[in-house]
PDB file of C-alpha atoms in Angstrom:
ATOM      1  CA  UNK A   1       3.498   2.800   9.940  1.00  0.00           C
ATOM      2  CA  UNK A   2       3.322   6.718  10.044  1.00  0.00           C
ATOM      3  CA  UNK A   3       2.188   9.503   8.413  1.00  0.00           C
ATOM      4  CA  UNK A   4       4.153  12.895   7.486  1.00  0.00           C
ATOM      5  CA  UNK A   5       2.092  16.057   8.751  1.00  0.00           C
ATOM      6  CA  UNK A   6       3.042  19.611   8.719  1.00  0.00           C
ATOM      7  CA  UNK A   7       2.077  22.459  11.034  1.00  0.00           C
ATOM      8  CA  UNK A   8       0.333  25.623   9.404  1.00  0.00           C
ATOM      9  CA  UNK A   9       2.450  28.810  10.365  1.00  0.00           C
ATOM     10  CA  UNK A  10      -0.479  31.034   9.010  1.00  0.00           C
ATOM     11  CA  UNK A  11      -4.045  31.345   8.827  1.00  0.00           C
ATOM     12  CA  UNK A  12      -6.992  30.030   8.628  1.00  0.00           C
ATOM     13  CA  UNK A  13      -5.765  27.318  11.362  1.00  0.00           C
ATOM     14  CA  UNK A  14      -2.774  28.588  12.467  1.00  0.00           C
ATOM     15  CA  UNK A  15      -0.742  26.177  14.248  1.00  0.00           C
ATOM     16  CA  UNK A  16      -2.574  23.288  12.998  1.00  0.00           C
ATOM     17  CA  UNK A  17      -1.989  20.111  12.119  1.00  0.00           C
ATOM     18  CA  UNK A  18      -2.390  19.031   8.255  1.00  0.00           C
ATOM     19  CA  UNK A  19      -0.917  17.242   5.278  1.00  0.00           C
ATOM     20  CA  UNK A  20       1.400  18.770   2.949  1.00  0.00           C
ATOM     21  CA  UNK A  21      -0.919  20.874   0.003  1.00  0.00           C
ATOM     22  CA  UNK A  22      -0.660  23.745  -2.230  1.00  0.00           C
ATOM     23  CA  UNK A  23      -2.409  25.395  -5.061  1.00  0.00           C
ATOM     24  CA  UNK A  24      -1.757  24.559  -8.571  1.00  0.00           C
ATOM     25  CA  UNK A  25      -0.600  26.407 -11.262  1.00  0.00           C
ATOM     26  CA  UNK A  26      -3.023  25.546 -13.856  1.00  0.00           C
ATOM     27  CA  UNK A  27      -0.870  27.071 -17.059  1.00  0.00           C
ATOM     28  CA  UNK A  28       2.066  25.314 -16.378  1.00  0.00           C
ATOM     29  CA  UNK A  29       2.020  21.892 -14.280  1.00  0.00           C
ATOM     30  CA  UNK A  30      -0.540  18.710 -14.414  1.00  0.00           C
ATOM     31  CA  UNK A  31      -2.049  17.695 -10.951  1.00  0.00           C
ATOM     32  CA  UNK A  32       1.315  15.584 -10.162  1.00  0.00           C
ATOM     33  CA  UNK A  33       3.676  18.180 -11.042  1.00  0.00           C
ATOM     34  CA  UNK A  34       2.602  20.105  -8.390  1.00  0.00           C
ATOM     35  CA  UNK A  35       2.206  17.956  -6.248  1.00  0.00           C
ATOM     36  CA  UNK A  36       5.821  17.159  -6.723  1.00  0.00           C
ATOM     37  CA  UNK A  37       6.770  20.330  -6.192  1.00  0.00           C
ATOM     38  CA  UNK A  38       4.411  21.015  -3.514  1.00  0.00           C
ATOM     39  CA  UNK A  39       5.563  18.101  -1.460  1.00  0.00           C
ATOM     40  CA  UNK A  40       9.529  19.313  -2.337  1.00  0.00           C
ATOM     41  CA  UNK A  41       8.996  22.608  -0.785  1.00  0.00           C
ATOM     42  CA  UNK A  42       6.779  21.717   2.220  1.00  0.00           C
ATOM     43  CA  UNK A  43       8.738  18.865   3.328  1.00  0.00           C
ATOM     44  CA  UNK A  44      12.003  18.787   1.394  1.00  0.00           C
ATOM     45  CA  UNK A  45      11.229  15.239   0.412  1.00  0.00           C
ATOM     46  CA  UNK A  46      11.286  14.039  -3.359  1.00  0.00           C
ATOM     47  CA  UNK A  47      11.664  11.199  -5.543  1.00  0.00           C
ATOM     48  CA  UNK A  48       8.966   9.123  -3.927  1.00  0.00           C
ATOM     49  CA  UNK A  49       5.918   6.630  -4.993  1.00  0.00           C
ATOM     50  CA  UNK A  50       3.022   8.904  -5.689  1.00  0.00           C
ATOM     51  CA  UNK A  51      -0.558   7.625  -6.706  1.00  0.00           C
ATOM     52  CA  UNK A  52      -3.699  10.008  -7.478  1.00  0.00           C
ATOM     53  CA  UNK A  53      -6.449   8.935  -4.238  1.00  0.00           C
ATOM     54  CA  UNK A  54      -9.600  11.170  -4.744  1.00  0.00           C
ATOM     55  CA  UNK A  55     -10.734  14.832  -5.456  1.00  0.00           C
ATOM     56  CA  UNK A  56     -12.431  16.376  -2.550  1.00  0.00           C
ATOM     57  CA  UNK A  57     -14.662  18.879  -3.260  1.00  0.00           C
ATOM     58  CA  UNK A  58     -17.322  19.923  -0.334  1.00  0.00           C
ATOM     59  CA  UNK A  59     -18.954  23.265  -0.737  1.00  0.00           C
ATOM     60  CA  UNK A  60     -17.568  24.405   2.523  1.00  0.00           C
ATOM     61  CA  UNK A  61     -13.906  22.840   2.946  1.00  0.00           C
ATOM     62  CA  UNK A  62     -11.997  25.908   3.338  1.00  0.00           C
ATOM     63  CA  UNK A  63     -12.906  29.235   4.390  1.00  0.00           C
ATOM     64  CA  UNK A  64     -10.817  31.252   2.312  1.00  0.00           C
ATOM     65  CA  UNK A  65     -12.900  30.280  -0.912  1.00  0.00           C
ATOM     66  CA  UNK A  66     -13.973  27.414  -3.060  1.00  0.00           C
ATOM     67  CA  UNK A  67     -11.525  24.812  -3.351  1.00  0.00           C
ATOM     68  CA  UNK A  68     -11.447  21.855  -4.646  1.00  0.00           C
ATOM     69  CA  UNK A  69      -8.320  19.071  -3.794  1.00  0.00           C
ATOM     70  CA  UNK A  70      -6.883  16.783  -5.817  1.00  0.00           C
ATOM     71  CA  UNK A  71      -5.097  14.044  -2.806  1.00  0.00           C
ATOM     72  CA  UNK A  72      -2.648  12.012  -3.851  1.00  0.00           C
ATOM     73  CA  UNK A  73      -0.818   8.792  -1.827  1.00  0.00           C
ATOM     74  CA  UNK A  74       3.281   9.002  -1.125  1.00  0.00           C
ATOM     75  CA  UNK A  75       4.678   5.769   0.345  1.00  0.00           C
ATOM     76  CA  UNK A  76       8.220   5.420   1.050  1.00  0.00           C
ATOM     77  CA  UNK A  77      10.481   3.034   3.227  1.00  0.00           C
ATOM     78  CA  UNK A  78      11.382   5.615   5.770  1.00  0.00           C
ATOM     79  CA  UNK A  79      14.922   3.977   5.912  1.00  0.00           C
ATOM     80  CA  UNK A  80      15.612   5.095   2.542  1.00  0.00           C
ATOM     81  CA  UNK A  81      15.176   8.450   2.665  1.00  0.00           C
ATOM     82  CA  UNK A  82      18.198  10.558   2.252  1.00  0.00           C
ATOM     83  CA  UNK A  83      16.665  14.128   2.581  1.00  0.00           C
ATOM     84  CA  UNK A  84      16.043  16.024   6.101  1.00  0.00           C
ATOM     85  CA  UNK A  85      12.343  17.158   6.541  1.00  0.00           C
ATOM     86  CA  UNK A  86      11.717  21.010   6.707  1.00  0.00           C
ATOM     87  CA  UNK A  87      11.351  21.986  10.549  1.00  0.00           C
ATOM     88  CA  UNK A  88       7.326  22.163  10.629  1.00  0.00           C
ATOM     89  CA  UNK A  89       6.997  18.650   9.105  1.00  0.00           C
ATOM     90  CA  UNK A  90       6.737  15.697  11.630  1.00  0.00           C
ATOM     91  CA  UNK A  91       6.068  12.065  11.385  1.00  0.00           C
ATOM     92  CA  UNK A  92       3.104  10.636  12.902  1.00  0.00           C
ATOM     93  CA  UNK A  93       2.930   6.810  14.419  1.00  0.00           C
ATOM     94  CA  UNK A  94      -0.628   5.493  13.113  1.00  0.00           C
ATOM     95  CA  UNK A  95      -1.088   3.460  16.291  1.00  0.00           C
ATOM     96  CA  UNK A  96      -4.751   1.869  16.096  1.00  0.00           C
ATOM     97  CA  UNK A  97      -7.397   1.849  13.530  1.00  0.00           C
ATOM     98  CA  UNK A  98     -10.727   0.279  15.732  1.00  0.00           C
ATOM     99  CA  UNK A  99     -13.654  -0.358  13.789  1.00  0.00           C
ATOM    100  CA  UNK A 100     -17.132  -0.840  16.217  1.00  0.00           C
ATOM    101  CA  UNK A 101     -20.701  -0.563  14.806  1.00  0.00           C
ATOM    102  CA  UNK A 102     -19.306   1.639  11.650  1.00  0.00           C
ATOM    103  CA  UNK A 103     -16.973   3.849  14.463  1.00  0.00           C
ATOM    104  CA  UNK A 104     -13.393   3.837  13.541  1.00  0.00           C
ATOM    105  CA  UNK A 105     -10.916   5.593  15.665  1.00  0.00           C
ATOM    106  CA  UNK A 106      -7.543   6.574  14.641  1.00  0.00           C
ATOM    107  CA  UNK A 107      -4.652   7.663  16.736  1.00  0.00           C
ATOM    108  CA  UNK A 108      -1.996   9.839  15.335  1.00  0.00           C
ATOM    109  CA  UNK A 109       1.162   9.856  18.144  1.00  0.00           C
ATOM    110  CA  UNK A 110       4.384  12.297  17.944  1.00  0.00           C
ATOM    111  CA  UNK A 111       4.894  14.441  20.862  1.00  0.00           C
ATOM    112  CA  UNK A 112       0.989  14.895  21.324  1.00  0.00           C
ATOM    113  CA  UNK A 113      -2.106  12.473  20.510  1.00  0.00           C
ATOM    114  CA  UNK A 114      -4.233  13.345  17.856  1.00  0.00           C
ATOM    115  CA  UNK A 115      -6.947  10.898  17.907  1.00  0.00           C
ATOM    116  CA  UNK A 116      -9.452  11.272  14.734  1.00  0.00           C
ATOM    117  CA  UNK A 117     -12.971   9.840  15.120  1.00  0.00           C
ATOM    118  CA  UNK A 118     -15.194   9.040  11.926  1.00  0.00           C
ATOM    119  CA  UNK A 119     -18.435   7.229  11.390  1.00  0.00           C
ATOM    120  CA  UNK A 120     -18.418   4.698   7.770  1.00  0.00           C
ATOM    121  CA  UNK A 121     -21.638   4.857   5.828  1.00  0.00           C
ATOM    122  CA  UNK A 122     -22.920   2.389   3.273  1.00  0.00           C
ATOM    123  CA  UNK A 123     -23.885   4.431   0.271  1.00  0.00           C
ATOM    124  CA  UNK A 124     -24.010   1.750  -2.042  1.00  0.00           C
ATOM    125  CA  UNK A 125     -24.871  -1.874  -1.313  1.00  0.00           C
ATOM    126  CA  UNK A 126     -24.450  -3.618  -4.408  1.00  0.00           C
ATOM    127  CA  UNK A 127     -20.216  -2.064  -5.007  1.00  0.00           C
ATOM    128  CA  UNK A 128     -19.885  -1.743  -0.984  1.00  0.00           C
ATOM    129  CA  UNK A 129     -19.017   1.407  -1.059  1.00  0.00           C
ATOM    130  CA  UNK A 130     -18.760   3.177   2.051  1.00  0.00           C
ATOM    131  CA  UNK A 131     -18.220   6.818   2.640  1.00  0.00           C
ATOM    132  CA  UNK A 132     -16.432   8.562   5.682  1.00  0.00           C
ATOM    133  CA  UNK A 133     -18.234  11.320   8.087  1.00  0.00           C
ATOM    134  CA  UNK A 134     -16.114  13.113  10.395  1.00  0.00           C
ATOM    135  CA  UNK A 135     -16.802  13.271  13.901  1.00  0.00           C
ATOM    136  CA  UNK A 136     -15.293  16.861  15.824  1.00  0.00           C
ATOM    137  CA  UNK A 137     -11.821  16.527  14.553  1.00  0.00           C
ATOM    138  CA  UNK A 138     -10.799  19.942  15.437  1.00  0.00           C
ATOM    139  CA  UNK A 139      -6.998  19.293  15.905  1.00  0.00           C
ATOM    140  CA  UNK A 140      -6.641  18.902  12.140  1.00  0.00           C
ATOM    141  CA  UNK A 141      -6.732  21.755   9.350  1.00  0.00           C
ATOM    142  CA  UNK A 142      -9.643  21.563   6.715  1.00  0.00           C
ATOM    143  CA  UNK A 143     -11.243  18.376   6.203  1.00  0.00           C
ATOM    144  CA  UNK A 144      -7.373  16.328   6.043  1.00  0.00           C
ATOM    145  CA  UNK A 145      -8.643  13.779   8.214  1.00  0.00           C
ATOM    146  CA  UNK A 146     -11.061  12.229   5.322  1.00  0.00           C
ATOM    147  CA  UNK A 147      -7.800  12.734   3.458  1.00  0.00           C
ATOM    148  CA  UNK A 148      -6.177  10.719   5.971  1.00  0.00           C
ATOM    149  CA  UNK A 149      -8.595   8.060   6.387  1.00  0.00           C
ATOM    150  CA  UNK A 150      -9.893   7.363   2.562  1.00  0.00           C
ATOM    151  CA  UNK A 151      -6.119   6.852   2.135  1.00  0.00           C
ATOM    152  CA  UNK A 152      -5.271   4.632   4.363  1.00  0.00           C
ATOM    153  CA  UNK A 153      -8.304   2.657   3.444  1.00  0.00           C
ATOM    154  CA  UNK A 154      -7.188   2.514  -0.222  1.00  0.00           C
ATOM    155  CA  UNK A 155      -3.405   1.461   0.742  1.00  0.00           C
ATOM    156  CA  UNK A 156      -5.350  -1.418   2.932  1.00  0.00           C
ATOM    157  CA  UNK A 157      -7.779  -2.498   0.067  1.00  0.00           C
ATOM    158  CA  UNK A 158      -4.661  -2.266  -2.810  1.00  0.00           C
ATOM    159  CA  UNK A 159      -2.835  -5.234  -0.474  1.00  0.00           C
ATOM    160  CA  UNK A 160      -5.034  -7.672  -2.227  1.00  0.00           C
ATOM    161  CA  UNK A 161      -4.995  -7.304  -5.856  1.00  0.00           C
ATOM    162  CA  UNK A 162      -1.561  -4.760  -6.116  1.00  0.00           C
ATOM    163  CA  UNK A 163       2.037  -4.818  -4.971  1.00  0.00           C
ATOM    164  CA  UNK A 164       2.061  -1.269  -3.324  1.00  0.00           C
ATOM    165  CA  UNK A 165       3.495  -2.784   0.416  1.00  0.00           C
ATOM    166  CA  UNK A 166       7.221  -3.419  -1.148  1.00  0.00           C
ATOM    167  CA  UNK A 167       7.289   0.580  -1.480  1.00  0.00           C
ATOM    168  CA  UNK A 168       7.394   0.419   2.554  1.00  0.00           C
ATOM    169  CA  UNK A 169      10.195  -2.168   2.429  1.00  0.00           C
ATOM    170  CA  UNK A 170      13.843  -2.214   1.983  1.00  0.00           C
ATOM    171  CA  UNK A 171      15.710  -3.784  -0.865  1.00  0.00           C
ATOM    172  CA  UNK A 172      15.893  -7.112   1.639  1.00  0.00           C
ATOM    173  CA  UNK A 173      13.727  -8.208   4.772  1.00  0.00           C
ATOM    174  CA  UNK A 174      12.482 -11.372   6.339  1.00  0.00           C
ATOM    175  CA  UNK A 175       9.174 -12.790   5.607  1.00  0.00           C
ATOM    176  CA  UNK A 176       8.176 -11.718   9.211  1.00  0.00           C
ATOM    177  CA  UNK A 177       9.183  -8.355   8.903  1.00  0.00           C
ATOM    178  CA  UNK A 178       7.110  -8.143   5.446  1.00  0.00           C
ATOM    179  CA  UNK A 179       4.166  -9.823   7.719  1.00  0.00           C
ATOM    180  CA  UNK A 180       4.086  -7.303   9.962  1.00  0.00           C
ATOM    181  CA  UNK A 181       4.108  -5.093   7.517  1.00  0.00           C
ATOM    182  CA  UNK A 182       0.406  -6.091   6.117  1.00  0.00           C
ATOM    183  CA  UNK A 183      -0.660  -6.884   9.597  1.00  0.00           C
ATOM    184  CA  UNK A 184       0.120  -2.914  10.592  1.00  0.00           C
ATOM    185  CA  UNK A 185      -1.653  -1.842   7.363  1.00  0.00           C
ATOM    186  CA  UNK A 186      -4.625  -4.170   7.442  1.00  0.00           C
ATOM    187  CA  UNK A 187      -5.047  -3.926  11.671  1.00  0.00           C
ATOM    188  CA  UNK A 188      -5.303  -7.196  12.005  1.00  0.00           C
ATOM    189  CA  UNK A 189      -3.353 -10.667  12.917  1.00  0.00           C
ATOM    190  CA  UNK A 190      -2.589 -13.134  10.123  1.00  0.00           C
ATOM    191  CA  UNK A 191      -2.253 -16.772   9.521  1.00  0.00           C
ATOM    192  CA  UNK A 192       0.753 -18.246   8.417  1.00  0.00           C
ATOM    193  CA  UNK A 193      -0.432 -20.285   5.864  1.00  0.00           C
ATOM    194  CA  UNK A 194      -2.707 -17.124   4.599  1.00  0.00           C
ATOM    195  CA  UNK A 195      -0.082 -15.519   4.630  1.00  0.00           C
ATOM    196  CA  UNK A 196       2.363 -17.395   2.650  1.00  0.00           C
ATOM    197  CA  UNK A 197       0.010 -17.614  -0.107  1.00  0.00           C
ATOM    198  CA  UNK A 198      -0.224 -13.609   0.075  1.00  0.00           C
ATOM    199  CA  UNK A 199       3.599 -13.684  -1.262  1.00  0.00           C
ATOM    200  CA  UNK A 200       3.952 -16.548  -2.701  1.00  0.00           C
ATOM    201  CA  UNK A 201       5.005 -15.460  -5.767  1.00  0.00           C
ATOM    202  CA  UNK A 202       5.832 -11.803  -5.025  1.00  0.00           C
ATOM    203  CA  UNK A 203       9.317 -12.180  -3.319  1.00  0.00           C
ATOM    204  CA  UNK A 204      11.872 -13.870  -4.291  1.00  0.00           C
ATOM    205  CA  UNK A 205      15.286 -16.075  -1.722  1.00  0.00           C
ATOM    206  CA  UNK A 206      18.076 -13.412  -1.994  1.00  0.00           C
ATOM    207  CA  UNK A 207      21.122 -16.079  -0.747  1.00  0.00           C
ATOM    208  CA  UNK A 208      21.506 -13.543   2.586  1.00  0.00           C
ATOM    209  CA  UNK A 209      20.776 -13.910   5.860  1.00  0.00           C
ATOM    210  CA  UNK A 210      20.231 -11.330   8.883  1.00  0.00           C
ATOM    211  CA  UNK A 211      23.419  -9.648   9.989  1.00  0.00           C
ATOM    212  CA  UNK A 212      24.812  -8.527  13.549  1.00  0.00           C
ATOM    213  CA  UNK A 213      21.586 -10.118  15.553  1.00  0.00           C
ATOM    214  CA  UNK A 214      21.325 -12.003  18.840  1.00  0.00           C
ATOM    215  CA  UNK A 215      19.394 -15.121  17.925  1.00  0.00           C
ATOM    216  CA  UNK A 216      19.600 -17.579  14.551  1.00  0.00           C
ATOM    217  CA  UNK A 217      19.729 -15.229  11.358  1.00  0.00           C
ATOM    218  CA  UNK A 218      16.588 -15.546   9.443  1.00  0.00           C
ATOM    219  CA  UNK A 219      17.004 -15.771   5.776  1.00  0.00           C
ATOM    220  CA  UNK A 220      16.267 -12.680   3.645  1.00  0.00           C
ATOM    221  CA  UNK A 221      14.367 -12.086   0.808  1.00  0.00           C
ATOM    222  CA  UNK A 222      13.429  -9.690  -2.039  1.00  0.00           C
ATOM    223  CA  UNK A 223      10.873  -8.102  -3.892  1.00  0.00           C
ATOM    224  CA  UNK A 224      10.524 -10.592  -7.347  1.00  0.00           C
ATOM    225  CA  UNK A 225      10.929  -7.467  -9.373  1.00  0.00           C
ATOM    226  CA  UNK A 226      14.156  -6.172  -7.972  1.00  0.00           C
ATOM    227  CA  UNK A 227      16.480  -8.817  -9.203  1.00  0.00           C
TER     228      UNK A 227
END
């Protein structure tokens, strides 16, 4: 699993990391029409799943003036994408999320570790709803690492009651490709069986096997809705 960052070339934070953003033009786009365009011309990648996540709006988020951001979630099968990224976008491995008496650590890996800290507070028992705090994440721009987190929290909570994973997979996989899948997003080992009953009636036998491999071809399978 990764994550698509690009590096500011101006200022404030110059040279830092952040996720693609821009301003919108409020007399002629909606909120995802810019952010189509946005993410076109700041990493030359279009044509991809896009869901509205959360407006962030902290008095003090950006120096410049008062801003308020609209974030929304891309997720694409890497494997399918056709366009080259601009030069100052990279992809980020997402190599541990650690949760440890409300701590959660992140680790962001390309050719340097950026590793995000954040403390998760309960702000309302009855809905279990948690909130973020940041803790001295200076290596990213603004406040992009509650981007970053709140997202990947809502891609891990939309496994259970949504189909939003087969937007990371290819047309056909193997059911333990499709595990590990979930088990990268949700940080966490699963069951077989638990599994299984996950998918059961989300994919669908595709008559193919694996191709070109060293040990007994697995059979392959497809997302229900693609046939």
């Amino acid at each position: 699993m990764r994550i698509l960052l690009v590096k500011r070339d101006n200022y404030p934070y110059k040279d830092k990391w952040c996720l693609p953003g821009g301003f919108l033009n409020p007399k002629i786009e909606t909120l995802e029409e810019c952010t189509k365009r946005v993410l076109k011309i700041e990493t030359n990648l279009e044509n991809i799943y896009l869901e509205q996540l959360y407006t962030f709006d902290s008095l003090n988020r950006d120096s410049r003036m008062r801003v308020l951001s609209t974030a929304f979630i891309s997720l694409v099968d890497k494997n399918k994408l056709t366009n080259i990224i601009n030069k100052n976008a990279k992809w980020f491995d997402i190599k541990e999320i650690i949760e440890k008496q409300n701590t959660i650590k992140i680790s962001l890996i390309n050719e340097k570790k950026l590793t995000l800290l954040f403390e998760k507070v309960l702000v309302e028992k009855t809905s279990n709803r948690y909130n973020f705090l940041s803790i001295n994440n200076s290596k990213i721009a603004f406040d992009h690492d509650l981007v970053i987190i709140n997202g990947l929290y809502r891609i891990r909570n939309k496994l259970s009651y949504t189909d939003i994973v087969f937007n990371l997979m290819p047309k056909y996989f193997t059911l333990k490709d499709l595990q590990q899948v979930y088990e990268l997003i949700l940080g966490k080992k699963l069951l077989d069986p638990a599994f299984r009953r996950i998918i059961k009636n989300k994919v669908k036998k595709a008559n193919k096997k694996e191709q070109d491999i060293g040990h007994r071809p697995s059979s392959l399978y497809c997302y229900k809705d693609n046939f």
